[in-house]
Short mmCIF file of C-alpha atoms in Angstrom, two decimals:
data_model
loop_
_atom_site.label_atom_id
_atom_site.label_comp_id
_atom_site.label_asym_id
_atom_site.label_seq_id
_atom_site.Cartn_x
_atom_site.Cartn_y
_atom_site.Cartn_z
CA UNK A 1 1.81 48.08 10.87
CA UNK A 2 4.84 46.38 9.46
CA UNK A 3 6.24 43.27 11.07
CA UNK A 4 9.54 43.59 12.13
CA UNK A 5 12.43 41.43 10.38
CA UNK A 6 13.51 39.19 12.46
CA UNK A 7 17.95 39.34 13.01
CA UNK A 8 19.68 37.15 10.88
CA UNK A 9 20.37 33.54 12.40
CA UNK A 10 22.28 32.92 15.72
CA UNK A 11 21.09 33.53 19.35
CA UNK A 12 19.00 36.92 18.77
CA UNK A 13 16.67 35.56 16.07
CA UNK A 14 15.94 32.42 18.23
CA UNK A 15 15.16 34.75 21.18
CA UNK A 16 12.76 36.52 19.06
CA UNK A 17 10.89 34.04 17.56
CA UNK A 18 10.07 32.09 20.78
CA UNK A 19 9.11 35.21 22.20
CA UNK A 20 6.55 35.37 19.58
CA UNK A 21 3.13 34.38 20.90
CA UNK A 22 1.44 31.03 19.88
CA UNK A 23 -2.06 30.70 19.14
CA UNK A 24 -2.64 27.22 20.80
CA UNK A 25 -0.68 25.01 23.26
CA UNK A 26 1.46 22.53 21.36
CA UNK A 27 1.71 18.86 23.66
CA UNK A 28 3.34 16.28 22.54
CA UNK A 29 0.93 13.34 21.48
CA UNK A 30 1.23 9.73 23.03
CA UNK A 31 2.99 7.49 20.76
CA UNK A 32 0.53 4.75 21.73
CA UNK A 33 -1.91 6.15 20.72
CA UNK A 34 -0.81 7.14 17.06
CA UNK A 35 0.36 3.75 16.67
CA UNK A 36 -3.15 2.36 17.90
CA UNK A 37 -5.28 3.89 15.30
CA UNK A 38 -2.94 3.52 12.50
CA UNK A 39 -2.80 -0.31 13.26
CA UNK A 40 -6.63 -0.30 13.38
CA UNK A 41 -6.89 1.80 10.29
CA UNK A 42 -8.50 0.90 6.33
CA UNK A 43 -4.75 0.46 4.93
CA UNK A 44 -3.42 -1.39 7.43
CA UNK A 45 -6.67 -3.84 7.20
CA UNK A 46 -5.88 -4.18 3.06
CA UNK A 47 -2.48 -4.67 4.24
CA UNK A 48 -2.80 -7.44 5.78
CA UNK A 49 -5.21 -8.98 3.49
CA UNK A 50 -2.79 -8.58 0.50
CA UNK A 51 0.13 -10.24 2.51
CA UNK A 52 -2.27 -13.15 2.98
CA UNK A 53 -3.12 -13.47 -0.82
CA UNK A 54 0.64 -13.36 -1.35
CA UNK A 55 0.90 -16.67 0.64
CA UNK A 56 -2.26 -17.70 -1.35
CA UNK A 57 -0.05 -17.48 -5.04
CA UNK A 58 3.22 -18.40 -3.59
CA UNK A 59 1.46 -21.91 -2.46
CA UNK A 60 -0.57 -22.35 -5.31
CA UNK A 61 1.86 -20.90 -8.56
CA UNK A 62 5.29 -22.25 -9.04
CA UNK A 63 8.40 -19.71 -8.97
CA UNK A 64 8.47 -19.14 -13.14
CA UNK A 65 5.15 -18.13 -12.68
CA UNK A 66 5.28 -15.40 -9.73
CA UNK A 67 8.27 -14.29 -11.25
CA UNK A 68 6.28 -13.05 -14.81
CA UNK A 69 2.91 -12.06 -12.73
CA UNK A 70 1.97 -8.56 -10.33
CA UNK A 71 -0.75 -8.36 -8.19
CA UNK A 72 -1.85 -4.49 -8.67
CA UNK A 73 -5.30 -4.27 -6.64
CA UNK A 74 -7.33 -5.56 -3.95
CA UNK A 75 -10.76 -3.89 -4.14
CA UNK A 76 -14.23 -5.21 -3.11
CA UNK A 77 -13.24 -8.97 -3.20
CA UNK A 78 -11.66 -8.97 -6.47
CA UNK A 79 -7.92 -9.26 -6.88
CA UNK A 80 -6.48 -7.39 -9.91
CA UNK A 81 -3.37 -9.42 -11.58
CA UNK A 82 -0.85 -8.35 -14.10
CA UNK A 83 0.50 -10.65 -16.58
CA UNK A 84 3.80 -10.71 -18.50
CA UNK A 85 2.67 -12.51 -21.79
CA UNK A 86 -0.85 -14.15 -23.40
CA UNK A 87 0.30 -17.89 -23.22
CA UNK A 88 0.60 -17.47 -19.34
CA UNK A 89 -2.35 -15.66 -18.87
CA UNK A 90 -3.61 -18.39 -20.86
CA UNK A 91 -2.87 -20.65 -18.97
CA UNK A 92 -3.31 -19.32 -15.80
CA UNK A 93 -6.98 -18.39 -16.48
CA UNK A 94 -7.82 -21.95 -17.79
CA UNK A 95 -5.63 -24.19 -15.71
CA UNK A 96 -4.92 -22.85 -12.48
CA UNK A 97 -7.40 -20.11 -11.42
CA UNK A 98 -10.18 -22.66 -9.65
CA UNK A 99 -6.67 -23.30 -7.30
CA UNK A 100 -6.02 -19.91 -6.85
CA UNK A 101 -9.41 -18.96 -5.76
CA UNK A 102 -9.56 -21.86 -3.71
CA UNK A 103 -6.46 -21.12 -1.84
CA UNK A 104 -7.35 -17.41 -1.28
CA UNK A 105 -10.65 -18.51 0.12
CA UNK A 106 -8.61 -20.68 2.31
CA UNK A 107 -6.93 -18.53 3.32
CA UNK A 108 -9.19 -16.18 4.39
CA UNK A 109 -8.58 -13.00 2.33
CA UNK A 110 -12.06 -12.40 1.52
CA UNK A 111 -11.06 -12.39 -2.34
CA UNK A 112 -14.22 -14.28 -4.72
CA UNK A 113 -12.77 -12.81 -8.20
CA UNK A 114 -9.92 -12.44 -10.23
CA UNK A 115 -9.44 -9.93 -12.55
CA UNK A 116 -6.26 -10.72 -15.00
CA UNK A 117 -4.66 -8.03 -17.58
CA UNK A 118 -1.51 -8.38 -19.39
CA UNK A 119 1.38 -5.78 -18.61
CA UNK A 120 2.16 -2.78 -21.09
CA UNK A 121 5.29 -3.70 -22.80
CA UNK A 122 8.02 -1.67 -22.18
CA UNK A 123 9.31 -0.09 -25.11
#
């Protein structure tokens, strides 16, 4: 049995498809509670945890230095960190990374590693 076209738009088609039966209720879902378990979920957790590592480097680098660095990845306790050139990762690695994972420990992030790679040049 064909289905019959519904008429084109206007009045008539919206008469036909609400009279159209549904195969389950549709109720509106309580804001609260959407909000609730999104606030409580994974993302939202790593979230926060990034934010507070982003405190962590903006008290322990100067400005030059955030400004040529990009955190990429938070995963088990290790913080992944982008660097613009080899004489700042340098640098970074030798002279200021005992700071850096003292501050993050501080505070409270959870981070214990940090895993530095220089950025792809872009050619």
């Amino acid at each position: 049995m064909a289905r019959p076209t519904p008429p084109p738009p206007g009045p008539d088609r919206d008469r036909t498809l609400a009279a159209r039966p549904r195969n389950r209720p549709r109720y509106a879902e309580p804001l609260a509670d959407l909000a609730g378990s999104f606030m409580k979920s994974e993302e939202i957790q790593r979230l926060r945890r990034f934010q507070r590592a982003a405190g962590a480097l903006k008290a322990t680098l100067t400005e030059k230095q955030r400004a040529r660095i990009k955190p990429i990845l938070l995963s088990g306790g290790q913080l992944t960190i982008e660097v613009a050139d080899g004489p700042l990762l340098a640098e970074l690695r030798q002279h200021v990374e005992h700071a850096l994972l003292a501050a993050l420990a501080a505070e409270g992030t959870g981070i214990s590693r940090i895993a530095w790679r220089l950025m792809r040049s872009r050619r």
